[in-house]
Coordinates of C-alpha atoms in Angstrom, one line a residue:
M1 CA 32.5 -33.5 -37.0
A2 CA 32.3 -30.3 -35.0
K3 CA 33.0 -30.6 -31.4
A4 CA 30.0 -29.9 -29.1
R5 CA 30.6 -26.9 -26.9
T6 CA 29.3 -26.7 -23.4
Q7 CA 27.7 -23.7 -21.9
F8 CA 27.1 -22.5 -18.4
V9 CA 23.7 -21.2 -17.4
C10 CA 22.7 -19.3 -14.3
Q11 CA 19.9 -21.2 -12.5
N12 CA 18.5 -18.0 -11.1
C13 CA 18.1 -15.7 -14.1
G14 CA 19.0 -17.8 -17.1
T15 CA 22.0 -15.9 -18.2
V16 CA 24.4 -17.9 -20.4
F17 CA 28.2 -17.8 -20.0
S18 CA 30.9 -19.4 -22.0
R19 CA 32.8 -20.6 -18.9
W20 CA 32.1 -21.3 -15.3
Q21 CA 32.3 -18.5 -12.7
G22 CA 31.3 -18.4 -9.1
K23 CA 29.1 -15.2 -9.3
C24 CA 26.5 -14.4 -11.9
D25 CA 27.2 -11.0 -13.3
A26 CA 23.6 -10.4 -14.3
C27 CA 21.7 -11.1 -11.0
G28 CA 24.6 -11.1 -8.5
E29 CA 23.8 -14.5 -7.1
W30 CA 26.6 -16.9 -6.0
N31 CA 27.1 -20.6 -7.0
T32 CA 24.1 -20.5 -9.4
V33 CA 26.1 -21.0 -12.7
V34 CA 25.8 -24.7 -13.8
E35 CA 27.2 -26.5 -16.9
E36 CA 24.4 -27.6 -19.2
D37 CA 24.0 -29.2 -22.6
P38 CA 23.7 -26.4 -25.2
M39 CA 21.2 -28.4 -27.2
G40 CA 19.0 -29.0 -24.1
G41 CA 17.6 -32.2 -25.6
I42 CA 16.2 -30.3 -28.6
G43 CA 17.2 -31.3 -32.1
G44 CA 19.7 -34.0 -33.2
G45 CA 22.9 -32.4 -32.0
P46 CA 25.9 -31.3 -34.0
G47 CA 26.8 -33.5 -37.0
K48 CA 23.3 -34.8 -37.7
T49 CA 21.8 -33.9 -41.0
P50 CA 18.5 -32.2 -40.6
K51 CA 15.6 -33.8 -42.4
K52 CA 13.8 -32.2 -45.2
G53 CA 10.9 -30.0 -44.2
R54 CA 7.3 -30.3 -45.4
V55 CA 5.4 -27.6 -47.2
V56 CA 3.0 -25.7 -45.0
A57 CA -0.3 -24.6 -46.4
L58 CA -0.8 -20.8 -46.6
T59 CA -4.1 -19.0 -46.1
A60 CA -5.3 -15.6 -46.9
L61 CA -5.4 -12.8 -44.3
S62 CA -9.1 -12.1 -45.1
G63 CA -11.8 -14.5 -44.1
E64 CA -14.2 -15.3 -41.4
I65 CA -13.0 -14.7 -37.9
E66 CA -13.9 -17.4 -35.3
E67 CA -14.1 -16.5 -31.7
A68 CA -11.8 -18.4 -29.4
P69 CA -13.8 -21.1 -27.5
R70 CA -13.8 -20.2 -23.8
I71 CA -14.6 -21.9 -20.6
G72 CA -16.4 -19.4 -18.3
T73 CA -15.7 -19.9 -14.6
G74 CA -18.6 -17.9 -13.3
I75 CA -16.2 -15.9 -11.2
S76 CA -16.8 -12.5 -12.8
E77 CA -13.5 -10.9 -11.6
L78 CA -11.4 -13.9 -12.9
D79 CA -13.4 -13.9 -16.2
R80 CA -12.8 -10.2 -16.6
V81 CA -9.0 -10.6 -16.3
T82 CA -8.8 -13.6 -18.7
G83 CA -11.0 -11.9 -21.2
G84 CA -14.2 -13.9 -20.7
G85 CA -12.8 -17.2 -19.3
F86 CA -10.1 -19.7 -20.1
V87 CA -9.5 -20.4 -23.8
R88 CA -9.4 -24.0 -24.8
G89 CA -6.0 -25.1 -25.8
S90 CA -4.3 -22.2 -24.1
A91 CA -1.6 -22.0 -21.4
V92 CA -1.9 -19.5 -18.6
L93 CA 0.9 -18.6 -16.2
V94 CA -0.1 -17.3 -12.8
G95 CA 2.5 -15.7 -10.5
G96 CA 2.5 -14.1 -7.1
D97 CA 4.1 -14.0 -3.7
P98 CA 3.9 -17.1 -1.4
G99 CA 0.6 -17.1 0.5
I100 CA -1.0 -14.4 -1.6
G101 CA -3.9 -16.6 -2.7
K102 CA -2.8 -18.3 -6.0
S103 CA -3.8 -21.8 -5.0
T104 CA -7.0 -20.5 -3.3
V105 CA -8.4 -18.7 -6.4
L106 CA -7.5 -21.6 -8.6
M107 CA -9.2 -24.1 -6.3
Q108 CA -12.3 -21.8 -6.3
A109 CA -12.1 -21.6 -10.1
A110 CA -11.7 -25.4 -10.4
A111 CA -14.7 -26.0 -8.1
A112 CA -16.8 -23.5 -10.1
L113 CA -16.0 -25.2 -13.4
S114 CA -16.6 -28.7 -11.9
R115 CA -20.1 -27.6 -10.8
R116 CA -20.7 -26.6 -14.5
G117 CA -19.9 -30.1 -15.6
Q118 CA -16.4 -29.5 -16.7
R119 CA -13.6 -32.1 -16.1
V120 CA -10.9 -30.5 -14.0
I121 CA -7.6 -32.0 -12.8
Y122 CA -5.5 -30.3 -10.1
V123 CA -1.9 -31.5 -9.9
S124 CA 0.1 -30.3 -7.0
G125 CA 3.9 -30.7 -6.7
E126 CA 4.1 -28.8 -3.4
E127 CA 1.3 -30.2 -1.3
A128 CA -0.1 -33.6 -0.5
V129 CA -3.6 -34.6 -1.4
A130 CA -4.7 -34.3 2.2
Q131 CA -3.6 -30.7 2.3
I132 CA -5.5 -29.9 -0.8
R133 CA -8.6 -31.5 0.6
L134 CA -8.4 -29.4 3.7
R135 CA -8.3 -26.2 1.6
A136 CA -11.2 -27.5 -0.5
Q137 CA -13.3 -28.0 2.7
R138 CA -12.5 -24.5 3.9
L139 CA -13.5 -23.1 0.6
G140 CA -16.7 -25.1 0.4
A141 CA -15.5 -27.0 -2.7
A142 CA -15.1 -30.5 -1.2
E143 CA -18.3 -31.8 -2.7
T144 CA -17.2 -31.1 -6.3
D145 CA -15.7 -33.6 -8.8
V146 CA -12.3 -32.0 -9.1
L147 CA -9.7 -34.7 -9.5
L148 CA -6.5 -34.4 -7.5
A149 CA -2.9 -35.7 -7.9
A150 CA 0.4 -35.1 -6.1
E151 CA 3.1 -35.6 -8.7
T152 CA 6.2 -33.8 -10.0
N153 CA 7.4 -36.0 -12.9
V154 CA 6.5 -34.4 -16.2
E155 CA 6.1 -37.8 -18.0
D156 CA 3.8 -39.2 -15.3
I157 CA 1.7 -36.0 -15.3
L158 CA 1.3 -36.1 -19.1
A159 CA 0.3 -39.8 -19.0
T160 CA -2.2 -39.1 -16.3
L161 CA -3.8 -36.2 -18.2
A162 CA -4.0 -38.2 -21.4
D163 CA -5.6 -41.2 -19.6
G164 CA -9.3 -41.3 -20.1
K165 CA -11.4 -38.3 -21.1
R166 CA -9.6 -35.2 -22.0
P167 CA -9.7 -32.6 -19.2
D168 CA -11.2 -29.2 -19.8
L169 CA -8.9 -27.6 -17.4
A170 CA -5.6 -28.8 -15.9
I171 CA -3.9 -26.9 -13.1
I172 CA -0.2 -27.5 -12.4
D173 CA 1.0 -26.1 -9.0
S174 CA 3.8 -25.2 -9.5
I175 CA 6.0 -25.2 -12.6
Q176 CA 9.2 -24.9 -10.5
T177 CA 8.6 -28.3 -8.9
L178 CA 8.4 -30.3 -12.2
W179 CA 11.3 -32.5 -13.4
S180 CA 11.7 -34.6 -16.5
D181 CA 13.8 -37.7 -17.2
I182 CA 15.3 -36.3 -20.4
V183 CA 17.1 -33.5 -18.6
E184 CA 19.9 -34.1 -16.1
S185 CA 19.3 -31.1 -13.8
A186 CA 17.7 -30.6 -10.5
P187 CA 14.0 -29.5 -10.2
G188 CA 13.6 -25.7 -10.4
T189 CA 16.6 -25.2 -12.6
V190 CA 16.3 -23.2 -15.8
T191 CA 16.5 -26.2 -18.0
Q192 CA 13.9 -28.2 -16.0
V193 CA 11.5 -25.3 -15.9
R194 CA 11.8 -24.7 -19.6
T195 CA 11.4 -28.4 -20.4
G196 CA 8.4 -28.8 -18.1
A197 CA 6.7 -25.7 -19.5
Q198 CA 7.3 -26.9 -23.1
A199 CA 5.7 -30.3 -22.4
M200 CA 2.6 -28.8 -20.7
I201 CA 2.1 -26.2 -23.5
R202 CA 2.5 -28.9 -26.1
F203 CA -0.2 -31.0 -24.4
A204 CA -2.5 -28.0 -24.3
K205 CA -2.1 -27.3 -28.0
Q206 CA -2.5 -30.9 -29.1
T207 CA -5.5 -31.8 -27.0
G208 CA -7.4 -28.5 -26.6
A209 CA -7.3 -28.6 -22.9
A210 CA -6.7 -25.3 -21.0
V211 CA -3.6 -25.5 -18.8
V212 CA -2.8 -23.2 -15.9
L213 CA 0.7 -23.1 -14.6
V214 CA 1.5 -21.6 -11.2
G215 CA 4.9 -19.8 -11.0
H216 CA 7.0 -18.6 -8.0
V217 CA 8.3 -15.1 -8.0
T218 CA 11.7 -13.6 -7.1
K219 CA 12.5 -10.9 -4.6
E220 CA 12.0 -8.3 -7.3
G221 CA 8.4 -9.6 -7.9
Q222 CA 9.2 -11.3 -11.3
I223 CA 8.2 -14.9 -12.1
A224 CA 11.2 -17.0 -11.2
G225 CA 13.0 -19.0 -13.9
P226 CA 13.8 -18.1 -17.5
R227 CA 11.8 -15.2 -19.1
V228 CA 11.3 -17.4 -22.1
V229 CA 8.5 -19.2 -20.2
E230 CA 6.5 -16.0 -20.2
H231 CA 6.9 -15.7 -24.0
M232 CA 5.8 -19.3 -24.5
V233 CA 2.5 -19.1 -22.7
D234 CA -0.6 -17.4 -24.0
A235 CA -1.4 -15.3 -20.9
V236 CA 0.5 -14.1 -17.8
L237 CA -1.4 -13.1 -14.7
Y238 CA 0.1 -11.6 -11.5
F239 CA -1.5 -11.8 -8.1
E240 CA -0.7 -8.7 -6.2
G241 CA -1.5 -7.5 -2.7
D242 CA -0.2 -6.4 0.7
R243 CA -0.3 -8.8 3.5
G244 CA -1.4 -5.9 5.8
H245 CA -4.6 -5.5 3.7
H246 CA -7.4 -7.9 3.1
Y247 CA -7.8 -7.4 -0.7
R248 CA -5.9 -9.0 -3.6
I249 CA -5.5 -7.8 -7.2
L250 CA -5.2 -10.2 -10.2
R251 CA -3.5 -8.2 -12.9
T252 CA -3.1 -9.2 -16.6
V253 CA 0.4 -8.7 -18.0
K254 CA 0.1 -10.6 -21.2
N255 CA -3.0 -12.1 -23.0
R256 CA -3.1 -13.3 -26.6
F257 CA -6.9 -13.7 -26.4
G258 CA -8.0 -10.6 -24.5
P259 CA -7.0 -7.2 -23.0
T260 CA -3.6 -6.8 -21.3
D261 CA -4.5 -4.1 -18.8
E262 CA -7.5 -5.5 -16.8
I263 CA -7.5 -6.2 -13.1
G264 CA -9.7 -8.3 -10.9
V265 CA -10.2 -7.3 -7.3
F266 CA -10.8 -9.9 -4.6
E267 CA -11.2 -9.6 -0.8
M268 CA -9.6 -12.3 1.4
S269 CA -11.8 -13.9 4.0
D270 CA -11.9 -17.0 6.1
K271 CA -13.8 -18.8 3.3
G272 CA -11.5 -17.8 0.5
L273 CA -11.4 -14.9 -1.9
R274 CA -14.6 -12.9 -2.4
E275 CA -15.2 -10.8 -5.5
V276 CA -15.3 -7.1 -5.2
S277 CA -17.6 -5.6 -7.8
N278 CA -16.9 -2.0 -6.9
P279 CA -13.2 -1.6 -5.8
S280 CA -13.5 2.2 -5.5
E281 CA -15.7 1.9 -2.4
L282 CA -13.1 -0.5 -0.9
F283 CA -10.1 1.8 -1.5
L284 CA -12.0 4.9 -0.2
G285 CA -13.6 3.1 2.7
E286 CA -11.3 4.5 5.4
R287 CA -10.8 8.0 4.0
N288 CA -10.2 11.0 6.3
E289 CA -11.9 13.8 4.4
K290 CA -10.6 16.6 6.7
A291 CA -6.9 15.8 6.6
P292 CA -4.6 17.8 4.4
G293 CA -2.4 16.1 1.9
A294 CA -5.0 13.6 0.6
A295 CA -6.4 13.8 -2.9
V296 CA -8.7 11.3 -4.7
F297 CA -7.4 10.1 -8.1
A298 CA -9.9 8.9 -10.7
G299 CA -7.9 6.3 -12.6
M300 CA -8.5 3.6 -15.2
E301 CA -7.4 0.0 -15.0
G302 CA -8.2 -1.5 -18.4
T303 CA -11.9 -0.8 -19.0
R304 CA -12.7 -0.2 -15.3
P305 CA -12.5 3.2 -13.6
V306 CA -11.1 3.0 -10.1
L307 CA -11.0 5.8 -7.5
V308 CA -8.1 5.7 -5.0
E309 CA -6.7 8.1 -2.4
V310 CA -3.2 9.5 -2.9
Q311 CA -1.7 10.6 0.5
A312 CA 1.3 13.0 0.8
L313 CA 3.2 14.2 3.8
V314 CA 5.7 17.2 3.4
A315 CA 7.7 17.9 6.5
P316 CA 10.8 20.0 7.2
T317 CA 14.0 17.9 7.4
S318 CA 17.0 18.2 9.6
L319 CA 19.1 16.1 7.2
G320 CA 21.4 17.4 4.6
T321 CA 19.7 15.4 1.9
P322 CA 15.9 15.3 2.3
R323 CA 14.1 11.9 2.1
R324 CA 11.8 10.9 -0.8
A325 CA 9.8 7.8 0.1
V326 CA 7.1 6.4 -2.3
V327 CA 4.7 3.5 -1.9
G328 CA 2.5 2.6 -4.7
W329 CA 3.8 5.0 -7.4
D330 CA 6.9 5.6 -9.5
S331 CA 9.7 7.3 -7.5
A332 CA 11.2 8.8 -10.6
R333 CA 7.9 10.4 -11.6
L334 CA 7.7 11.9 -8.1
S335 CA 11.1 13.5 -8.6
M336 CA 9.9 14.9 -11.8
I337 CA 6.8 16.4 -10.2
L338 CA 8.9 18.0 -7.5
A339 CA 11.2 19.5 -10.0
V340 CA 8.3 21.0 -12.0
L341 CA 6.8 22.4 -8.9
E342 CA 10.0 24.2 -8.0
A343 CA 10.9 25.4 -11.5
H344 CA 7.5 26.6 -12.7
C345 CA 5.5 27.2 -9.5
G346 CA 8.0 28.5 -7.1
V347 CA 7.2 25.8 -4.6
R348 CA 10.5 25.0 -2.8
L349 CA 10.7 21.5 -1.4
G350 CA 14.5 21.2 -1.1
Q351 CA 14.4 21.4 2.7
H352 CA 11.5 19.1 3.2
D353 CA 11.1 15.4 3.4
V354 CA 8.4 14.1 1.0
Y355 CA 6.4 10.9 1.7
L356 CA 3.9 9.6 -0.8
N357 CA 1.5 6.7 -0.4
V358 CA -1.4 5.2 -2.3
A359 CA -4.0 4.2 0.2
G360 CA -4.9 0.6 0.5
G361 CA -1.7 -0.7 -1.0
F362 CA -2.9 -0.1 -4.5
R363 CA -0.3 0.5 -7.2
I364 CA -0.8 3.2 -9.8
S365 CA 1.0 3.0 -13.1
E366 CA -0.7 5.5 -15.4
P367 CA 0.7 9.1 -15.8
A368 CA -2.8 10.5 -15.3
A369 CA -2.1 10.4 -11.5
D370 CA 0.3 13.4 -11.8
L371 CA -2.4 16.0 -11.1
A372 CA -3.6 14.1 -8.0
V373 CA -0.1 13.7 -6.7
T374 CA 0.6 17.4 -7.2
A375 CA -2.6 18.3 -5.4
A376 CA -1.7 16.1 -2.4
L377 CA 1.8 17.6 -2.2
V378 CA 0.6 21.2 -2.3
S379 CA -2.2 20.5 0.1
S380 CA 0.2 19.0 2.6
L381 CA 2.8 21.8 2.3
A382 CA 0.1 24.5 2.7
G383 CA -1.7 22.6 5.4
L384 CA -5.0 23.0 3.6
A385 CA -7.5 20.1 3.2
L386 CA -8.8 19.6 -0.3
P387 CA -12.5 19.6 -1.0
K388 CA -13.9 16.2 0.1
D389 CA -16.1 15.8 -3.1
C390 CA -13.4 16.5 -5.7
V391 CA -11.3 14.2 -7.8
Y392 CA -8.2 14.9 -9.8
F393 CA -6.6 13.4 -12.9
G394 CA -4.3 14.7 -15.6
E395 CA -0.7 14.3 -16.9
V396 CA 1.9 16.9 -16.1
S397 CA 4.6 17.7 -18.6
L398 CA 8.1 19.1 -17.9
S399 CA 7.0 22.6 -19.1
G400 CA 4.4 22.7 -16.3
A401 CA 1.5 22.2 -18.8
V402 CA -1.3 19.8 -17.9
R403 CA -2.1 17.4 -20.7
P404 CA -5.5 15.6 -21.3
V405 CA -5.9 11.9 -20.7
S406 CA -8.2 9.3 -22.1
H407 CA -11.5 8.0 -20.8
T408 CA -12.6 11.3 -19.2
A409 CA -16.3 10.5 -19.3
Q410 CA -15.8 7.1 -17.6
R411 CA -13.7 8.6 -14.8
L412 CA -16.3 11.3 -14.2
K413 CA -19.2 8.9 -14.3
E414 CA -17.5 6.7 -11.6
A415 CA -16.8 9.8 -9.5
E416 CA -20.4 10.9 -9.7
K417 CA -21.6 7.4 -8.7
L418 CA -19.6 7.6 -5.5
G419 CA -20.8 11.1 -4.6
F420 CA -18.1 13.3 -6.0
S421 CA -19.6 16.4 -7.5
Q422 CA -16.4 18.2 -8.5
A423 CA -13.3 17.4 -10.6
V424 CA -10.1 19.1 -11.6
L425 CA -9.0 18.0 -15.0
P426 CA -7.0 19.2 -18.0
T427 CA -8.3 21.8 -20.4
G428 CA -9.5 20.3 -23.7
S429 CA -10.4 16.9 -22.3
A430 CA -12.5 15.0 -24.8
E431 CA -15.8 13.4 -23.9
L432 CA -16.5 16.0 -21.2
P433 CA -20.1 15.8 -20.1
K434 CA -22.3 18.7 -21.2
G435 CA -24.4 20.7 -18.8
N436 CA -22.2 20.1 -15.8
G437 CA -23.0 23.5 -14.3
G438 CA -19.4 24.4 -13.7
R439 CA -18.6 21.4 -11.5
W440 CA -15.6 20.4 -13.6
A441 CA -12.6 22.9 -13.2
E442 CA -10.4 22.8 -16.3
I443 CA -6.8 23.9 -15.9
D444 CA -4.0 24.1 -18.5
S445 CA -0.9 24.6 -16.3
L446 CA 0.4 23.5 -12.9
P447 CA 0.5 27.1 -11.5
D448 CA -3.3 27.2 -11.9
L449 CA -3.6 24.2 -9.7
V450 CA -1.3 25.6 -7.0
A451 CA -3.2 28.9 -7.0
R452 CA -6.5 27.1 -6.8
I453 CA -5.4 25.1 -3.7
A454 CA -3.4 27.7 -1.8
G455 CA -5.1 30.8 -2.9
S456 CA -2.0 32.3 -4.5
K457 CA 1.6 31.2 -5.1
G458 CA 2.8 33.9 -2.8
A459 CA 0.8 32.7 0.1
L460 CA 2.1 29.2 -0.4
M461 CA 5.7 30.4 -0.6
R462 CA 5.3 32.5 2.5
G463 CA 4.1 29.3 4.3
D464 CA 7.1 27.5 3.0
E465 CA 9.5 30.1 4.3
D466 CA 7.8 30.1 7.7
N467 CA 8.5 26.4 8.0

């Protein structure tokens, strides 16, 4: 019989080592490598003969398509992110920073479903029942029929969920607090998290109940524990937001039953999270229209157009190496834009500090923001304010060319709805509205944008030399 080999697993990142060591080479944490059973309670172990498998029925690819049965919460922003509501028999993982509003939005969703006659069970491993009731009273959900429990043992939770009528929605807060009798590890370790997640997902698939798992996040913003948990569940949602702002964004990272690039916007208030139907007005609410270095970007988040303000500050530096600080955008992409400006437009920023910020704490991920960032940088360097009724979007290539982006018509429609009558966009953009009367300025290269803002490249360079 082959001898069973032990393995050592980092409890912080899940990296497997063949022998024990004090520091994890993958995440850099100390004293997190623990010896574990390589089988993890799965299978019969080495030396056991596997049983003969059964024949699985095969079906044709063609045939009628059945829509996944969903449970609509009535909270439009939450339903938008999940693709129309929670799917029966699915497992959803919700992550976010502590205190960002995960438990709040899930309590509001549980109360909304309970008012619609759904059976909802809320299991908390971090708070007592009295604490949950206090939150429910603050959110106006105390009169609903949501069932509460404070428990961390996986077997007890499964027995409770299986007792009586099947729940339509089960909320587990949080997955890091669960522990099982079949695993000899402390709660929160990689093995316990994986085992607890497997048990809850198995319950969802067998009974048809929708299960929502709440997950902690690490310092890097990723959900703590093994990444395999994110692959096991059907949907992964991240709650984002800055504590200095009163809004929160629920973003879809993975969704097997819907889109993966949608966002839901909420506003934090003393009575919980309030839906924001038009996030563009929220992000542009405190805009200073006369200040140089501010450009409005017409972006897309899933199927929703969003207008946000991109702010730039270019100032002479006394340091040998100028600073490059970015908030809400990719710092590597800013370096690329600065290199293209210097190589193809003659805009020298080597002796200037550059600070870039997306107003409101919003985070932009699409490359269509290149043109708005460039406009903000040139505006700040030249000291010239951009037109207050103009939006910018387009992707900048390394050659200095401006490339078209998708959803042009939706971006322009959202801009018009908010009072923006002008737009600077790439040449050849599809779906461009006809009969615009010259309000849309199409450009095909970055020097055209620089000349449009500063009057001429020479004037801009003279202003650079004067600084």
